[in-house]
Amino acid sequence: MLGDVKLSPSPGDDATPIENLEYELRVKTVKMAYAMGKTSAECDGGDPEPGPGTTVKCTVTYRGVKVPWTVTIKGAGFLPGLVEYDAVPAMGVITREGAIRFYWGNNVTGRQVRCSDIPAVELVPLNRPTRYQCEIYPNVKESLQVTDSGPRFYPTAARGD
């Protein structure tokens, strides 16, 4: 599990709400990938302090791929420089490292596991089966999906040999 993710550079105490939002989206993207990696973020609009109901388009670059996010500002945050918001990624990001970390962390060890050729990093549709699978040999196949909170594996077929 990744736990509490800290990225550099982090925003300073005088950061604008958008700078803080960009940082939080970088953290969310790393958690979705379930693996640390170089990130940057940029939000459109130019308003450093968007008001409630404002929709902001942001892009987080993670290990070279661009992850688009749509953010709806709900209101001012608890502390100055923060906003409450809902953020939804348009695509998911998978990593070989994150998928394997998640799979091994949630399955019985000591059994033979085989995985398809999961890429180092790739954008995929959210909450849909990908072409990537892992198998606990000989009879449990699971398909990799990406949610906004990370990789997940779901049973796809069982063999009875």
mmCIF file of C-alpha atoms in Angstrom:
data_model
loop_
_atom_site.group_PDB
_atom_site.id
_atom_site.type_symbol
_atom_site.label_atom_id
_atom_site.label_comp_id
_atom_site.label_asym_id
_atom_site.label_seq_id
_atom_site.Cartn_x
_atom_site.Cartn_y
_atom_site.Cartn_z
ATOM 1 C CA MET A 1 0.000 0.000 0.000
ATOM 2 C CA LEU A 2 1.268 3.463 -0.793
ATOM 3 C CA GLY A 3 -0.158 5.119 2.319
ATOM 4 C CA ASP A 4 0.562 8.798 2.803
ATOM 5 C CA VAL A 5 2.081 10.048 -0.463
ATOM 6 C CA LYS A 6 4.396 13.073 -0.281
ATOM 7 C CA LEU A 7 5.561 14.586 -3.568
ATOM 8 C CA SER A 8 8.135 17.239 -4.369
ATOM 9 C CA PRO A 9 7.806 20.026 -4.931
ATOM 10 C CA SER A 10 4.901 20.535 -2.576
ATOM 11 C CA PRO A 11 3.078 23.865 -2.439
ATOM 12 C CA GLY A 12 4.242 26.469 0.062
ATOM 13 C CA ASP A 13 2.135 28.089 2.758
ATOM 14 C CA ASP A 14 1.331 30.973 0.403
ATOM 15 C CA ALA A 15 0.144 28.717 -2.453
ATOM 16 C CA THR A 16 -3.033 29.603 -4.327
ATOM 17 C CA PRO A 17 -6.021 27.245 -4.297
ATOM 18 C CA ILE A 18 -5.126 26.142 -7.853
ATOM 19 C CA GLU A 19 -1.522 25.358 -6.865
ATOM 20 C CA ASN A 20 -2.807 23.271 -3.946
ATOM 21 C CA LEU A 21 -5.347 21.579 -6.223
ATOM 22 C CA GLU A 22 -2.636 20.702 -8.751
ATOM 23 C CA TYR A 23 -0.596 19.109 -5.966
ATOM 24 C CA GLU A 24 -3.580 17.093 -4.696
ATOM 25 C CA LEU A 25 -4.316 15.835 -8.225
ATOM 26 C CA ARG A 26 -0.689 14.736 -8.570
ATOM 27 C CA VAL A 27 -1.094 12.725 -5.342
ATOM 28 C CA LYS A 28 -4.394 11.220 -6.551
ATOM 29 C CA THR A 29 -2.759 10.207 -9.833
ATOM 30 C CA VAL A 30 0.151 8.494 -8.057
ATOM 31 C CA LYS A 31 -2.332 6.630 -5.845
ATOM 32 C CA MET A 32 -4.325 5.576 -8.930
ATOM 33 C CA ALA A 33 -1.136 4.225 -10.527
ATOM 34 C CA TYR A 34 -0.221 2.586 -7.203
ATOM 35 C CA ALA A 35 3.414 3.462 -7.875
ATOM 36 C CA MET A 36 5.596 6.495 -7.272
ATOM 37 C CA GLY A 37 6.673 8.407 -10.346
ATOM 38 C CA LYS A 38 7.628 11.843 -11.607
ATOM 39 C CA THR A 39 4.582 14.114 -11.875
ATOM 40 C CA SER A 40 3.593 17.612 -12.850
ATOM 41 C CA ALA A 41 0.179 19.244 -13.135
ATOM 42 C CA GLU A 42 -1.461 22.150 -14.868
ATOM 43 C CA CYS A 43 -5.011 23.478 -14.565
ATOM 44 C CA ASP A 44 -6.651 25.758 -17.125
ATOM 45 C CA GLY A 45 -8.621 28.903 -16.564
ATOM 46 C CA GLY A 46 -5.977 31.147 -15.102
ATOM 47 C CA ASP A 47 -8.079 32.069 -12.043
ATOM 48 C CA PRO A 48 -5.927 31.268 -8.996
ATOM 49 C CA GLU A 49 -9.023 31.327 -6.749
ATOM 50 C CA PRO A 50 -12.025 29.824 -8.591
ATOM 51 C CA GLY A 51 -15.427 30.160 -6.963
ATOM 52 C CA PRO A 52 -18.103 27.560 -6.155
ATOM 53 C CA GLY A 53 -19.591 25.846 -9.206
ATOM 54 C CA THR A 54 -16.540 26.535 -11.360
ATOM 55 C CA THR A 55 -15.375 23.637 -13.525
ATOM 56 C CA VAL A 56 -11.637 23.416 -14.061
ATOM 57 C CA LYS A 57 -9.856 21.129 -16.522
ATOM 58 C CA CYS A 58 -6.525 19.860 -15.239
ATOM 59 C CA THR A 59 -3.866 17.579 -16.661
ATOM 60 C CA VAL A 60 -1.440 15.592 -14.563
ATOM 61 C CA THR A 61 1.629 14.306 -16.366
ATOM 62 C CA TYR A 62 2.731 11.046 -14.752
ATOM 63 C CA ARG A 63 5.800 9.221 -16.072
ATOM 64 C CA GLY A 64 5.271 10.963 -19.404
ATOM 65 C CA VAL A 65 1.558 10.194 -19.915
ATOM 66 C CA LYS A 66 -1.092 12.890 -19.576
ATOM 67 C CA VAL A 67 -4.017 12.095 -17.259
ATOM 68 C CA PRO A 68 -6.966 14.494 -17.779
ATOM 69 C CA TRP A 69 -9.094 15.484 -14.766
ATOM 70 C CA THR A 70 -12.348 17.463 -14.531
ATOM 71 C CA VAL A 71 -12.643 19.344 -11.251
ATOM 72 C CA THR A 72 -15.774 21.023 -9.905
ATOM 73 C CA ILE A 73 -15.130 23.563 -7.169
ATOM 74 C CA LYS A 74 -17.617 23.196 -4.298
ATOM 75 C CA GLY A 75 -16.456 26.056 -2.101
ATOM 76 C CA ALA A 76 -13.731 27.433 0.098
ATOM 77 C CA GLY A 77 -11.673 24.977 2.093
ATOM 78 C CA PHE A 78 -11.177 24.788 5.837
ATOM 79 C CA LEU A 79 -7.878 26.660 5.602
ATOM 80 C CA PRO A 80 -6.839 29.625 3.443
ATOM 81 C CA GLY A 81 -5.507 28.562 0.044
ATOM 82 C CA LEU A 82 -7.628 25.398 -0.080
ATOM 83 C CA VAL A 83 -10.891 24.585 -1.852
ATOM 84 C CA GLU A 84 -13.390 21.770 -1.526
ATOM 85 C CA TYR A 85 -13.848 20.000 -4.821
ATOM 86 C CA ASP A 86 -14.924 16.909 -6.726
ATOM 87 C CA ALA A 87 -12.303 15.574 -9.147
ATOM 88 C CA VAL A 88 -12.949 12.911 -11.783
ATOM 89 C CA PRO A 89 -10.242 11.514 -14.063
ATOM 90 C CA ALA A 90 -11.265 11.056 -17.704
ATOM 91 C CA MET A 91 -8.897 8.083 -18.021
ATOM 92 C CA GLY A 92 -7.117 5.729 -15.686
ATOM 93 C CA VAL A 93 -3.397 5.089 -15.520
ATOM 94 C CA ILE A 94 -1.932 1.636 -14.969
ATOM 95 C CA THR A 95 1.621 0.670 -14.212
ATOM 96 C CA ARG A 96 3.255 -2.731 -14.167
ATOM 97 C CA GLU A 97 4.779 -1.896 -10.770
ATOM 98 C CA GLY A 98 1.453 -0.809 -9.264
ATOM 99 C CA ALA A 99 -0.551 -3.727 -10.649
ATOM 100 C CA ILE A 100 1.950 -6.268 -9.344
ATOM 101 C CA ARG A 101 2.167 -4.510 -5.951
ATOM 102 C CA PHE A 102 -1.626 -4.556 -5.641
ATOM 103 C CA TYR A 103 -1.976 -8.153 -6.859
ATOM 104 C CA TRP A 104 0.646 -9.593 -4.516
ATOM 105 C CA GLY A 105 -0.652 -7.512 -1.621
ATOM 106 C CA ASN A 106 -4.136 -8.986 -1.995
ATOM 107 C CA ASN A 107 -3.515 -12.623 -2.886
ATOM 108 C CA VAL A 108 -2.140 -15.720 -1.241
ATOM 109 C CA THR A 109 1.623 -15.897 -1.515
ATOM 110 C CA GLY A 110 3.541 -19.053 -2.241
ATOM 111 C CA ARG A 111 1.477 -19.959 -5.288
ATOM 112 C CA GLN A 112 2.569 -19.686 -8.888
ATOM 113 C CA VAL A 113 1.370 -16.412 -10.427
ATOM 114 C CA ARG A 114 1.593 -15.440 -14.092
ATOM 115 C CA CYS A 115 0.696 -12.040 -15.500
ATOM 116 C CA SER A 116 0.300 -10.854 -19.070
ATOM 117 C CA ASP A 117 2.709 -8.231 -20.342
ATOM 118 C CA ILE A 118 1.454 -5.273 -18.295
ATOM 119 C CA PRO A 119 3.103 -2.087 -19.632
ATOM 120 C CA ALA A 120 5.381 0.157 -17.576
ATOM 121 C CA VAL A 121 2.687 2.872 -17.824
ATOM 122 C CA GLU A 122 -0.448 3.243 -19.960
ATOM 123 C CA LEU A 123 -3.700 5.218 -20.050
ATOM 124 C CA VAL A 124 -6.834 3.050 -20.060
ATOM 125 C CA PRO A 125 -10.585 3.598 -19.612
ATOM 126 C CA LEU A 126 -11.658 3.681 -15.961
ATOM 127 C CA ASN A 127 -13.643 0.859 -14.364
ATOM 128 C CA ARG A 128 -13.480 -1.394 -17.424
ATOM 129 C CA PRO A 129 -11.592 -4.627 -17.974
ATOM 130 C CA THR A 130 -8.283 -4.153 -19.744
ATOM 131 C CA ARG A 131 -6.572 -6.742 -21.896
ATOM 132 C CA TYR A 132 -4.180 -7.449 -19.006
ATOM 133 C CA GLN A 133 -4.634 -10.426 -16.688
ATOM 134 C CA CYS A 134 -2.924 -12.321 -13.914
ATOM 135 C CA GLU A 135 -3.453 -15.985 -13.174
ATOM 136 C CA ILE A 136 -2.933 -17.910 -9.969
ATOM 137 C CA TYR A 137 -1.960 -21.140 -11.646
ATOM 138 C CA PRO A 138 -3.689 -23.393 -12.514
ATOM 139 C CA ASN A 139 -7.257 -22.138 -12.367
ATOM 140 C CA VAL A 140 -7.879 -18.550 -11.245
ATOM 141 C CA LYS A 141 -7.674 -15.815 -13.893
ATOM 142 C CA GLU A 142 -8.265 -12.204 -12.987
ATOM 143 C CA SER A 143 -8.628 -9.194 -15.250
ATOM 144 C CA LEU A 144 -6.961 -5.868 -14.439
ATOM 145 C CA GLN A 145 -9.149 -2.780 -14.166
ATOM 146 C CA VAL A 146 -8.281 0.709 -12.993
ATOM 147 C CA THR A 147 -10.422 2.737 -10.612
ATOM 148 C CA ASP A 148 -9.747 6.302 -9.540
ATOM 149 C CA SER A 149 -8.295 4.825 -6.335
ATOM 150 C CA GLY A 150 -5.992 2.281 -7.973
ATOM 151 C CA PRO A 151 -5.717 -1.046 -9.784
ATOM 152 C CA ARG A 152 -8.179 -3.851 -9.100
ATOM 153 C CA PHE A 153 -8.352 -7.446 -10.283
ATOM 154 C CA TYR A 154 -11.652 -9.221 -10.936
ATOM 155 C CA PRO A 155 -12.213 -12.923 -11.720
ATOM 156 C CA THR A 156 -12.649 -13.584 -15.428
ATOM 157 C CA ALA A 157 -12.694 -17.373 -15.788
ATOM 158 C CA ALA A 158 -11.906 -20.586 -13.995
ATOM 159 C CA ARG A 159 -10.456 -23.695 -15.548
ATOM 160 C CA GLY A 160 -11.324 -27.080 -14.206
ATOM 161 C CA ASP A 161 -8.302 -29.086 -15.306
#
